[in-house]
Coordinates of C-alpha atoms in Angstrom, one line a residue:
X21 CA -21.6 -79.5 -61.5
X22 CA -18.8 -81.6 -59.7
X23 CA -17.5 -81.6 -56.5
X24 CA -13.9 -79.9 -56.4
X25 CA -10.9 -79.1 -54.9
X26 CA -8.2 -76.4 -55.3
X27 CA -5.4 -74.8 -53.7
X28 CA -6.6 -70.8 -54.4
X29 CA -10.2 -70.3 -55.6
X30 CA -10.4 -66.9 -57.6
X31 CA -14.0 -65.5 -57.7
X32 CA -14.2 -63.1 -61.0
X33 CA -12.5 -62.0 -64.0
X34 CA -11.6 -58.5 -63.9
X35 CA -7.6 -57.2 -63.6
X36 CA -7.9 -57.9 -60.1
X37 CA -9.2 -61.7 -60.3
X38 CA -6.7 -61.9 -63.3
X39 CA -3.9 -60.6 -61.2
X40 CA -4.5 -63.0 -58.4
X41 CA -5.0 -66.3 -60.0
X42 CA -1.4 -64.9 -62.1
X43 CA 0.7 -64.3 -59.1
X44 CA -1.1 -67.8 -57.3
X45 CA -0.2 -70.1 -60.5
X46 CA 3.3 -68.4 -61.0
X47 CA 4.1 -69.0 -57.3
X48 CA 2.9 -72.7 -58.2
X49 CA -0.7 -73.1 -56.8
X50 CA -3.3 -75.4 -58.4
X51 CA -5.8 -72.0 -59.6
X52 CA -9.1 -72.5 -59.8
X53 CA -10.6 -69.3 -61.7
X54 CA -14.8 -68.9 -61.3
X55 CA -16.5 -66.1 -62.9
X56 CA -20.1 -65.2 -64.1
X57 CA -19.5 -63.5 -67.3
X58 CA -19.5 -65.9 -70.5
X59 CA -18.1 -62.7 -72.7
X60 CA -15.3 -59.8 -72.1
X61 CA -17.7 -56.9 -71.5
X62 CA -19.9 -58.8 -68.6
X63 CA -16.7 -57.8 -66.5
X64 CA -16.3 -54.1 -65.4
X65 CA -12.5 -53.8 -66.2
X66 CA -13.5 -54.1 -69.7
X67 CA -15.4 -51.0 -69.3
X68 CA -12.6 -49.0 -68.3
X69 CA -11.7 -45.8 -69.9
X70 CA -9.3 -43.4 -69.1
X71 CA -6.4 -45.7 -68.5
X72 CA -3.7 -46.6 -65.0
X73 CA -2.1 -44.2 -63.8
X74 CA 1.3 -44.5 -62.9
X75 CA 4.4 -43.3 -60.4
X76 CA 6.5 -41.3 -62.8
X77 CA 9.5 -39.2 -60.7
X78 CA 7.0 -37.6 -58.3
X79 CA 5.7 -40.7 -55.5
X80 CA 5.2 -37.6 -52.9
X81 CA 3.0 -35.7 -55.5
X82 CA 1.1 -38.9 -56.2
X83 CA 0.2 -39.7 -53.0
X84 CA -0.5 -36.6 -51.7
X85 CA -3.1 -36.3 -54.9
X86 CA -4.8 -39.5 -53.9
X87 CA -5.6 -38.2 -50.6
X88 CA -6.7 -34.7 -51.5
X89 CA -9.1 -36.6 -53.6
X90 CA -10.4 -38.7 -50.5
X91 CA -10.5 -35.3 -48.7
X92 CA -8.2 -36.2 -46.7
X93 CA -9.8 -39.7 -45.6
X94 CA -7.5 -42.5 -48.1
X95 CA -5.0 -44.7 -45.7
X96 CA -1.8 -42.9 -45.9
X97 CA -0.4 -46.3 -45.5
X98 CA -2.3 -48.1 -48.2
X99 CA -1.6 -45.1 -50.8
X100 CA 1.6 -45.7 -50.3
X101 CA 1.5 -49.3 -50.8
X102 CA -0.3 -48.3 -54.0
X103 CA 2.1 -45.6 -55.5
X104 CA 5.4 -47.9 -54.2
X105 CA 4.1 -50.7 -56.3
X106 CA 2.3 -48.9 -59.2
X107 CA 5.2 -48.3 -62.2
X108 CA 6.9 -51.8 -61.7
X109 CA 3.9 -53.8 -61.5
X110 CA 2.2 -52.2 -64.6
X111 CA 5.3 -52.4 -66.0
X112 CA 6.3 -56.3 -65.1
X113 CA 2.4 -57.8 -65.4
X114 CA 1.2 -55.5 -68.2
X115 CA 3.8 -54.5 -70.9
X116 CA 6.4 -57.3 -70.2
X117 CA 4.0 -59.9 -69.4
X118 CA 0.9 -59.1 -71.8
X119 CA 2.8 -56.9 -74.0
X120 CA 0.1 -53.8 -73.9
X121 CA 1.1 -51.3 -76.5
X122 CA 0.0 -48.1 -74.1
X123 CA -0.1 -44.9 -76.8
X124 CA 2.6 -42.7 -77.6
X125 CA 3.9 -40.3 -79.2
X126 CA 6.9 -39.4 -80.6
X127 CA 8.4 -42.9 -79.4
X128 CA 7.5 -41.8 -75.6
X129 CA 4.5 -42.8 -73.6
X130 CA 1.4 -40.0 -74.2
X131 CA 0.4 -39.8 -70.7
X132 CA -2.7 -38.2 -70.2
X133 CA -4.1 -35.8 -67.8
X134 CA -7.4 -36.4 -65.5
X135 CA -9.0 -34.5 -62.9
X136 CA -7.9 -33.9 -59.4
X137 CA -3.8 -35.3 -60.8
X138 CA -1.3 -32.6 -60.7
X139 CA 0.2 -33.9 -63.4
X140 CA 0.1 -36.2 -66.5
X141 CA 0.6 -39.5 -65.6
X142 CA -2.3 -41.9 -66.8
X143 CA -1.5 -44.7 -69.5
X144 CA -3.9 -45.0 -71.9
X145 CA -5.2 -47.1 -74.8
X146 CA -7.4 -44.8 -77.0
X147 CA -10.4 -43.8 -74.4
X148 CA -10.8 -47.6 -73.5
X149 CA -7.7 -48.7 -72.0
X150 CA -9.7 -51.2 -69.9
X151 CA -10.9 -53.4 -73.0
X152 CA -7.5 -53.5 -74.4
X153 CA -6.0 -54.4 -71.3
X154 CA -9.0 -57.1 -69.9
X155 CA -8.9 -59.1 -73.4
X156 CA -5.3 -59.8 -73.7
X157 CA -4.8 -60.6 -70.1
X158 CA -7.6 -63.2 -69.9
X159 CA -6.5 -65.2 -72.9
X160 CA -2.4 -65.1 -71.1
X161 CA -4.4 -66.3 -68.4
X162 CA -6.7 -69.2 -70.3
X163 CA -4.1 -70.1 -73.0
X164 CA -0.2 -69.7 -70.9
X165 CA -1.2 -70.5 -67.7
X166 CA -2.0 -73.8 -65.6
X167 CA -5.2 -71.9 -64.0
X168 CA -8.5 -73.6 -64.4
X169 CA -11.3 -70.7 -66.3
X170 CA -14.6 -71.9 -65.2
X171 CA -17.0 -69.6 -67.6
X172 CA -20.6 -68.5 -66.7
X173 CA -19.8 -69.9 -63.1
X174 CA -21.3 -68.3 -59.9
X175 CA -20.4 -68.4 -56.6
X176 CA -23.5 -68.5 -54.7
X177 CA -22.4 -69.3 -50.7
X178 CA -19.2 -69.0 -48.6
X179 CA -18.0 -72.4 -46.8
X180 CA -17.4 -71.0 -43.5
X181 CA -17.3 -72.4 -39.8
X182 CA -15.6 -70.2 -36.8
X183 CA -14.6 -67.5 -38.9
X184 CA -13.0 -69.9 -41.1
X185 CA -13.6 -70.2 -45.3
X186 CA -12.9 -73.9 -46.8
X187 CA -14.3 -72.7 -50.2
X188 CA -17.2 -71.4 -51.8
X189 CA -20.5 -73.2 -53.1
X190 CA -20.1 -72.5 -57.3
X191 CA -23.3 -72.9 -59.3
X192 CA -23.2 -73.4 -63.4
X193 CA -25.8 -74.5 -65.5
X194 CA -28.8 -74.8 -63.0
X195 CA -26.7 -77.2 -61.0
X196 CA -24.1 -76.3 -58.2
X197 CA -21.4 -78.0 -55.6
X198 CA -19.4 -77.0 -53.2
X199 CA -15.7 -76.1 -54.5
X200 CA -13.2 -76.7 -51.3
X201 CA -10.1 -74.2 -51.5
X202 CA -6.9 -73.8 -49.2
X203 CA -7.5 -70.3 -50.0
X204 CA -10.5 -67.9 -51.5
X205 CA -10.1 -64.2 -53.2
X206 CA -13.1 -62.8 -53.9
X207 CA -12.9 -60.2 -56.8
X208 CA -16.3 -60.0 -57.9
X209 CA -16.4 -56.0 -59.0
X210 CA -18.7 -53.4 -58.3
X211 CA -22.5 -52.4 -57.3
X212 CA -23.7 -51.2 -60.7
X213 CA -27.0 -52.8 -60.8
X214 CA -28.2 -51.8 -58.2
X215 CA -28.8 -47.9 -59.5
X216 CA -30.9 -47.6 -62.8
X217 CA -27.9 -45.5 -65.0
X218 CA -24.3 -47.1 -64.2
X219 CA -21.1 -47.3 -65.9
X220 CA -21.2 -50.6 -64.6
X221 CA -21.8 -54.2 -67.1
X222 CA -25.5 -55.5 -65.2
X223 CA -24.0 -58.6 -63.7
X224 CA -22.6 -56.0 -61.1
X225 CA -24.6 -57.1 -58.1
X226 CA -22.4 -56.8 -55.0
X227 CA -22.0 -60.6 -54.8
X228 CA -18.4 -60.7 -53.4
X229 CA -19.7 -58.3 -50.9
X230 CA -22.8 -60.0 -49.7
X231 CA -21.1 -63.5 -49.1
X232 CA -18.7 -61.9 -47.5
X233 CA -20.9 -59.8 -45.4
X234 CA -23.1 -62.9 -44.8
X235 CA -20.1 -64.7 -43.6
X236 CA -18.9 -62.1 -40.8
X237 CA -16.4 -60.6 -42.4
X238 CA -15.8 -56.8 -41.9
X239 CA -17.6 -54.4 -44.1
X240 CA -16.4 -50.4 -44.2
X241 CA -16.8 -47.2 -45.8
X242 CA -20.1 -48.7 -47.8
X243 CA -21.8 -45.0 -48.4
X244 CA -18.9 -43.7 -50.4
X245 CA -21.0 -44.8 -53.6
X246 CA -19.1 -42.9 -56.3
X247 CA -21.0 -41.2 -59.4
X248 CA -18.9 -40.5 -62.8
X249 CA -20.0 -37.2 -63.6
X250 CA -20.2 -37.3 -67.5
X251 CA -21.9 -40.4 -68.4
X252 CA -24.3 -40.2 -71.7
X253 CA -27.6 -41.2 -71.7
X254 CA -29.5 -42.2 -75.2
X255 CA -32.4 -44.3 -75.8
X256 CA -30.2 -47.2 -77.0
X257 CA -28.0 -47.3 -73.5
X258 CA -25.8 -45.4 -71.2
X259 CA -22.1 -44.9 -72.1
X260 CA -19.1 -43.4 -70.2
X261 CA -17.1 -40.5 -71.7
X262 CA -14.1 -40.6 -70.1
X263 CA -12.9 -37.9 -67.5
X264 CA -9.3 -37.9 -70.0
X265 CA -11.5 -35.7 -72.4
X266 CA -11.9 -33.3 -69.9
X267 CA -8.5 -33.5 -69.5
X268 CA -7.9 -33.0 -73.0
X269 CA -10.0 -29.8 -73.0
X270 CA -13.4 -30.5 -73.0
X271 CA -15.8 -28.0 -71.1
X272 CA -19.4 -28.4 -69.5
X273 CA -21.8 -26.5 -70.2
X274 CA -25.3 -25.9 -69.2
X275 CA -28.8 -25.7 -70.8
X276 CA -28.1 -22.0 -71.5
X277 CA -24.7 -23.1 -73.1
X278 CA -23.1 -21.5 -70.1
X279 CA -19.9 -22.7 -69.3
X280 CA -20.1 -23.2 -65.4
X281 CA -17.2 -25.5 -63.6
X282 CA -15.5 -22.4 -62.4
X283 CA -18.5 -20.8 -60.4
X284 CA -18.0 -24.1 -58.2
X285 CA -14.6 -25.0 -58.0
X286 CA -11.0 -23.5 -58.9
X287 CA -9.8 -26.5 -61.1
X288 CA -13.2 -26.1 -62.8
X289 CA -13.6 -29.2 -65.3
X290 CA -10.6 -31.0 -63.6
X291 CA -11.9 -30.4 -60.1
X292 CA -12.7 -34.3 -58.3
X293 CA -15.2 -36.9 -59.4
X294 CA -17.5 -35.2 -56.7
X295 CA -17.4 -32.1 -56.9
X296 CA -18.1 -32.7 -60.9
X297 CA -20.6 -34.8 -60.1
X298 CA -23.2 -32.6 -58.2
X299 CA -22.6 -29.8 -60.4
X300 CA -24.1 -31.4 -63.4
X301 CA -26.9 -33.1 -61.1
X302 CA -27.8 -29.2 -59.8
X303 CA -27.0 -27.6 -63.9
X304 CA -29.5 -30.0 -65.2
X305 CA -31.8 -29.3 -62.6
X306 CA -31.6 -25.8 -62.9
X307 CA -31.1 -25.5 -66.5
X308 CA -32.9 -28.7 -67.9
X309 CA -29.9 -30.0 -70.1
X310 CA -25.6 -30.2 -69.4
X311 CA -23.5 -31.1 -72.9
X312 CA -19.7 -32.0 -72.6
X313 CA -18.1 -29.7 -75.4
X314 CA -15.3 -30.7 -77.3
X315 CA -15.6 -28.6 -80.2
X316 CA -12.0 -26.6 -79.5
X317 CA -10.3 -30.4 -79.6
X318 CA -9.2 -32.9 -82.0
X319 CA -11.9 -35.2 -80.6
X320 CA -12.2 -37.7 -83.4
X321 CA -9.1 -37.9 -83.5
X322 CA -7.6 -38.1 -79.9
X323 CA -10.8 -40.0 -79.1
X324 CA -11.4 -42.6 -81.7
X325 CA -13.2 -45.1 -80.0
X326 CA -15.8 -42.3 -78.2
X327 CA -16.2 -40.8 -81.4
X328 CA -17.3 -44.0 -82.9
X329 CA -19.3 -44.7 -79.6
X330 CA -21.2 -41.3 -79.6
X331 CA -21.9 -42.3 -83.8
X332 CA -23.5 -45.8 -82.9
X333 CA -25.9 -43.8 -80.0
X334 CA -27.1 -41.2 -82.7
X335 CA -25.1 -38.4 -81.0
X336 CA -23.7 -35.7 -82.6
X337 CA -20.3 -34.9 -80.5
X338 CA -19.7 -32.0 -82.8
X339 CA -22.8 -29.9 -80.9
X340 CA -22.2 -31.4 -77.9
X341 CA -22.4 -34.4 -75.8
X342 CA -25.2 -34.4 -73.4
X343 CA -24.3 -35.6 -70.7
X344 CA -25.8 -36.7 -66.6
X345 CA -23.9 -38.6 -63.9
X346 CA -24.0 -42.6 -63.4
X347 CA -23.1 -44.7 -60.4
X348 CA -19.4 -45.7 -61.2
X349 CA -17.2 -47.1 -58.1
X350 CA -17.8 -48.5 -55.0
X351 CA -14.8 -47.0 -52.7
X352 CA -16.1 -49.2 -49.5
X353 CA -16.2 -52.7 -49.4
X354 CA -14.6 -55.9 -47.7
X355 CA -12.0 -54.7 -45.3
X356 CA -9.0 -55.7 -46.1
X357 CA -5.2 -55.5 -45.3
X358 CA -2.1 -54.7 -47.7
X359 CA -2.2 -57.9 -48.7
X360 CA -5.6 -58.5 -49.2
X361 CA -6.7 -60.8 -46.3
X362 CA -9.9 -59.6 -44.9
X363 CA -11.4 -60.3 -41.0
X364 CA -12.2 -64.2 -42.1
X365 CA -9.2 -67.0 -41.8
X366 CA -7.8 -67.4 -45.8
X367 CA -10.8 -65.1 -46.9
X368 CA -9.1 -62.6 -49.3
X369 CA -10.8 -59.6 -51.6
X370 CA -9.5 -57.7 -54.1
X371 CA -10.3 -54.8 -56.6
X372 CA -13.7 -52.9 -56.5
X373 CA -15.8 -55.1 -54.0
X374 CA -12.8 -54.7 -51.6
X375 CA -11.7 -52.0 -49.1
X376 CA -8.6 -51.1 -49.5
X377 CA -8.3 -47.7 -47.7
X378 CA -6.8 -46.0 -50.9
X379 CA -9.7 -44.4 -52.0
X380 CA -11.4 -43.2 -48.5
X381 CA -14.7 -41.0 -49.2
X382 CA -13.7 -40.5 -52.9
X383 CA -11.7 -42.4 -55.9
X384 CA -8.9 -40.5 -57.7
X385 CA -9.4 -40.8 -61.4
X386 CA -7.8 -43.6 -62.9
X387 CA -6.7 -45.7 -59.7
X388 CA -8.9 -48.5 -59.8
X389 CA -7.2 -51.0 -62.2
X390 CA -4.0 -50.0 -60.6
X391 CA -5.4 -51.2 -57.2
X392 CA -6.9 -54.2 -58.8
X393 CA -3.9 -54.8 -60.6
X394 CA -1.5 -54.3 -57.2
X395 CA -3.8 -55.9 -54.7
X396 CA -4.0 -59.0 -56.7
X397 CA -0.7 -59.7 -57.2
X398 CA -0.3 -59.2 -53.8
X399 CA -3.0 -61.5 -52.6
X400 CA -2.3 -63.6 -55.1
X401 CA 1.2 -64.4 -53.4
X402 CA -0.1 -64.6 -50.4
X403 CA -3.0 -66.9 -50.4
X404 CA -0.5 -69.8 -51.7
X405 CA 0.3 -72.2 -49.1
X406 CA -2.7 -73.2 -47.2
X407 CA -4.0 -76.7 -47.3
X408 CA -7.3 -77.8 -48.2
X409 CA -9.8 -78.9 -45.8
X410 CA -13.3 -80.2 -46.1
X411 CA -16.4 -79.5 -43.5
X412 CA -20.3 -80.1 -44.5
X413 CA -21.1 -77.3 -46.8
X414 CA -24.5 -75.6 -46.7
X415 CA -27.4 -77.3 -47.9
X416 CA -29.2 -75.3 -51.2
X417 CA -32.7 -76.5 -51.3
X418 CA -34.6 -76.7 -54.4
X419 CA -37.9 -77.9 -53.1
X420 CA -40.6 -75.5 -53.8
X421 CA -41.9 -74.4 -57.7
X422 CA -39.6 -72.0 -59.6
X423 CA -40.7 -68.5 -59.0
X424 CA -42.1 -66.6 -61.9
X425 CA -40.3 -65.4 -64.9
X426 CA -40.9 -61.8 -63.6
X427 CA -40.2 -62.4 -60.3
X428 CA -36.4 -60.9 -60.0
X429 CA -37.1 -58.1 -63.0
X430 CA -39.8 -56.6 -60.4
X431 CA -37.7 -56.6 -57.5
X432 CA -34.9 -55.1 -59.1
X433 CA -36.9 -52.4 -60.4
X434 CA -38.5 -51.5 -57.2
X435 CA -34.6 -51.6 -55.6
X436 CA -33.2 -49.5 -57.9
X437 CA -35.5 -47.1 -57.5
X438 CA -35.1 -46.3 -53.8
X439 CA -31.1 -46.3 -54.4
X440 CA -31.8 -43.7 -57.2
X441 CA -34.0 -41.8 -55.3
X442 CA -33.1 -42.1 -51.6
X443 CA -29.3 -43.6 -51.5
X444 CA -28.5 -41.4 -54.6
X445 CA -25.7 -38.5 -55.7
X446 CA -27.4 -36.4 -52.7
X447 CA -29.0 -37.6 -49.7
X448 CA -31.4 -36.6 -47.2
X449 CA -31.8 -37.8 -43.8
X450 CA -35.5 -38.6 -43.7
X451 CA -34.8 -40.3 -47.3
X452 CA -32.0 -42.9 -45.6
X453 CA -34.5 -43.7 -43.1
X454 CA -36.9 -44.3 -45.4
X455 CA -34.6 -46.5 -47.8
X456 CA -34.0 -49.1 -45.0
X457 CA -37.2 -49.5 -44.5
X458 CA -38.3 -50.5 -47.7
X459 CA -34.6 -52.2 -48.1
X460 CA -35.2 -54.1 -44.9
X461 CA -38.9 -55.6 -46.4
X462 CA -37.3 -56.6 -49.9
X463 CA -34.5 -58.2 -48.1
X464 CA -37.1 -60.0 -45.8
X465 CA -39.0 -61.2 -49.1
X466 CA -36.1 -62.6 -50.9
X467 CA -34.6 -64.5 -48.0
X468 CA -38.0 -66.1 -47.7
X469 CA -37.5 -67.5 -50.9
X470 CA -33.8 -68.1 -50.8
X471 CA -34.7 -70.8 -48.0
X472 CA -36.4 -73.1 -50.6
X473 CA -35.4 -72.1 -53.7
X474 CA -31.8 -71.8 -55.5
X475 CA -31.4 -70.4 -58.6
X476 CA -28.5 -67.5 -60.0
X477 CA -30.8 -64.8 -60.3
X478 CA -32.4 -64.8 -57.2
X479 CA -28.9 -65.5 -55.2
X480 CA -28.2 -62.3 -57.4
X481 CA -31.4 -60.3 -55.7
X482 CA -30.2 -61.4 -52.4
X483 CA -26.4 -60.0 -53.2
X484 CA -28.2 -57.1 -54.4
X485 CA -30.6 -56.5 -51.4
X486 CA -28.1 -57.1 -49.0
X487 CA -25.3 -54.5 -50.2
X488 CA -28.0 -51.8 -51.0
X489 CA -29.0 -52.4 -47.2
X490 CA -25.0 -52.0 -46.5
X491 CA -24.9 -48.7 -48.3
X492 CA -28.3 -47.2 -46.8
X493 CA -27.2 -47.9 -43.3
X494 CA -23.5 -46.6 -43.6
X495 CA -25.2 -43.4 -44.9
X496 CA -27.8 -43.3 -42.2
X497 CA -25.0 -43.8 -39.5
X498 CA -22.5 -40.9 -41.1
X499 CA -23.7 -37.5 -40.1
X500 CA -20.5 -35.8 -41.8
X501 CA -21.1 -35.0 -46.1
X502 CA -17.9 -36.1 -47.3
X503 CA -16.4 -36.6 -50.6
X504 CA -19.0 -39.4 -52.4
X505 CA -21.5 -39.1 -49.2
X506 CA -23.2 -36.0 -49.5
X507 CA -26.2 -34.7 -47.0
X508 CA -28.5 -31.7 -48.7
X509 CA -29.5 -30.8 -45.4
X510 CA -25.7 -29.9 -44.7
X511 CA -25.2 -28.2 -47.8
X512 CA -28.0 -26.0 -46.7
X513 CA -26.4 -25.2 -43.5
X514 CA -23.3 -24.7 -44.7
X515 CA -24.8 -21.8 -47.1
X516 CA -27.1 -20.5 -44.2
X517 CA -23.8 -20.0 -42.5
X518 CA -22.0 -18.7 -45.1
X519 CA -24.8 -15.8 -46.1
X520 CA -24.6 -15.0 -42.2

């Protein structure tokens, strides 16, 4: 791989890398767009289900639905950069620009209802808006743009100095060079492989987030790990059903085909991510199974592309879906302002590996490719402008053997299973301690290597090791169970209190 130059490097591919390197080549930047995935669904937006949700005549009501779902913790001033922005931007990037036909019916737009929303207001595509949003957007962006797609490209280092990024270090094909850049926007998506049952694609390693972390930027609100609570699990893979068939009707039920949302919160099925969440961890606990029911609904037929989904798993929807939670969302990240810029000179992030403030301890449903979509325009914009300077980048060795074909499998294995167990839907006190511990040994074991070896996977370990260090530790530090970060030990208390 060649040295290079360009005005905006844009690391990843999903609506918020798309959005960026869009609003940077329309404002006239050279665009330099770098991403790992060689096919659509190796990006998470393309595994997007529900759909965007939109302003509509109530802002006030939006916003104040956001926060509720944080509990209370979102940025009121970062919501309401969100909901400000949300209808025109949707409208301007994705139906006037891309032309996405969102579903309707009866000539107006079939907006859809999802938990913890007081009212209708999500835009949908079938049950996976994100795939027909992500595909038409990258070939605008590949075919009617000036921006430079660099496929199955990794960014493996930050060029930094004084708090200062001059580009990134992009490997492709075994080989790598530095790439220098007036500005960078890391958009590099989520954590999911660092659990063992995620909604997430597996090139989901946290690699914005560790170069970022690695360079000094500012990291926040890492232990609000978010899990969706009605993935399904078969022996072929995991798949998400989307929360908009709960808002469509569906009911959980346990392994005694008890119906049992309302015993734990008053918008029962439609109550937030959270909540949902660790009552279908404690049902299948107590009851050994937990099915999603859509018998009383046109599922086949308001859910084409699950019904077809659940058909290629072996499932039979019509006795019910069984279902467990997944990791889904990181709501922490890179700190970031309204426009994007994070604590390092012309370092920007955007979409999941960034933090925002609009989600606090907990995501509202279907707000996550509107905050890609918003925050990357916006960053986008912003990052244009800044010339390019050169300093020494950091010297990748390559001088020891390659390690064994094994070697990165293992250590993944042995990782996820302390975030499953320890850093998980519930947490314990003693198990947090624990975590970093073993975290902080596998973290000393791959940077041993990293000093003499350079290859993708293992930089991808490293990203890995680091961010599951980052979420352990923010859990260890927060005392409080709040929205995604949940203590049993305070649930415990809590009831002990209660029964007194």
């Amino acid at each position: 791989m060649n040295e290079q130059e360009t005005d905006v490097l844009v690391v990843g591919t999903g609506i918020a890398g798309l959005s960026a390197a869009l609003a940077a080549d329309e404002a006239g930047a050279d665009v330099t767009l770098a991403t790992k995935a060689e096919r659509p669904e190796q990006a998470s937006t393309w595994w997007a289900q529900g759909g965007i949700a939109v302003t509509r005549d109530d802002p006030e009501q939006f916003e104040q639905d956001i926060l509720d779902a944080s509990a209370g913790t979102a940025d009121p001033e970062a919501v309401e950069v969100l909901v400000e922005n949300a209808t025109d931007t949707v409208s301007d990037i994705l139906v006037d620009t891309l032309g996405i036909e969102f579903d309707t019916t009866g000539g107006e737009y079939d907006f859809g209802q999802e938990a913890a929303h007081d009212e209708a207001r999500i835009l949908h595509v079938n049950a996976e808006t994100g795939k027909h949003i992500h595909v038409p957007f990258l070939n605008y962006v590949a075919d009617e743009t000036d921006v430079t797609v660099l496929e199955d490209t990794a960014a493996l280092e930050l060029i930094r100095h004084e708090g200062k990024v001059y580009g990134a270090i992009l490997e492709q094909d075994g080989e790598w060079a530095p790439t220098y850049a007036g500005s960078t926007i890391l958009a590099t998506g989520g954590i999911g492989a660092l659990y063992p049952r995620s909604t997430n694609p597996d090139t989901a390693t946290g690699d914005g987030i560790a170069m970022a972390a690695l360079a000094g930027a500012d990291i926040e609100d890492m232990e609000y790990v978010q899990f969706h609570p009605t993935a399904c699990h078969t022996e072929s893979g995991t798949f998400l059903i989307s929360e908009a068939v709960r808002g469509e009707g569906g009911l959980l039920r346990n392994g005694d085909g008890e119906r049992f949302m309302p015993e734990y919160h008053d918008d029962a099925e439609l109550a937030p991510r959270d909540v949902v969440a660790r009552a279908v961890k404690t049902e299948r606990e107590e009851t050994g199974d937990v099915t999603l029911d859509v018998s009383e609904m046109a599922f086949e037929e308001e859910f084409p592309d699950l019904a077809e989904k659940c058909a290629a798993h072996d499932v039979d929807w019509t006795e019910g879906i069984p279902i467990a939670p997944a990791q889904h969302f990181l709501c922490g990240g890179v700190a970031v302002d309204n426009r994007g810029r994070t604590s390092l000179d012309r370092l920007y992030a955007v979409g999941e590996c960034s933090r925002t403030g609009v989600h606090g301890a907990n995501r509202l449903a279907s707000t996550s490719l509107l905050e890609g979509l918003v925050w990357g325009q916006r960053a986008g914009e912003d990052a244009v402008g800044n010339d390019i300077e050169r300093i020494e980048a950091p010297e990748l060795l390559e001088r020891d053997p390659e390690l064994p074909g094994n070697f990165a499998r293992d250590k993944f294995h042995r990782l996820r299973r302390v975030m499953d167990e320890m850093v998980g839907i519930e947490r314990t006190t003693e198990g947090l301690k624990r975590s970093q511990s073993v975290l902080r040994r596998l973290k000393g074991e791959v940077d041993a290597y990293v000093r003499t070896r350079t290859s993708r996977s293992l930089y991808e370990l490293r990203s890995a090791s680091v961010v599951s260090l980052l979420i352990s530790r923010a859990a260890a530090e927060n005392d409080q169970s709040l929205g995604c970060h949940y203590l049993v030990e305070d649930a415990k208390t809590e009831s002990a209190a209660d029964a007194r």
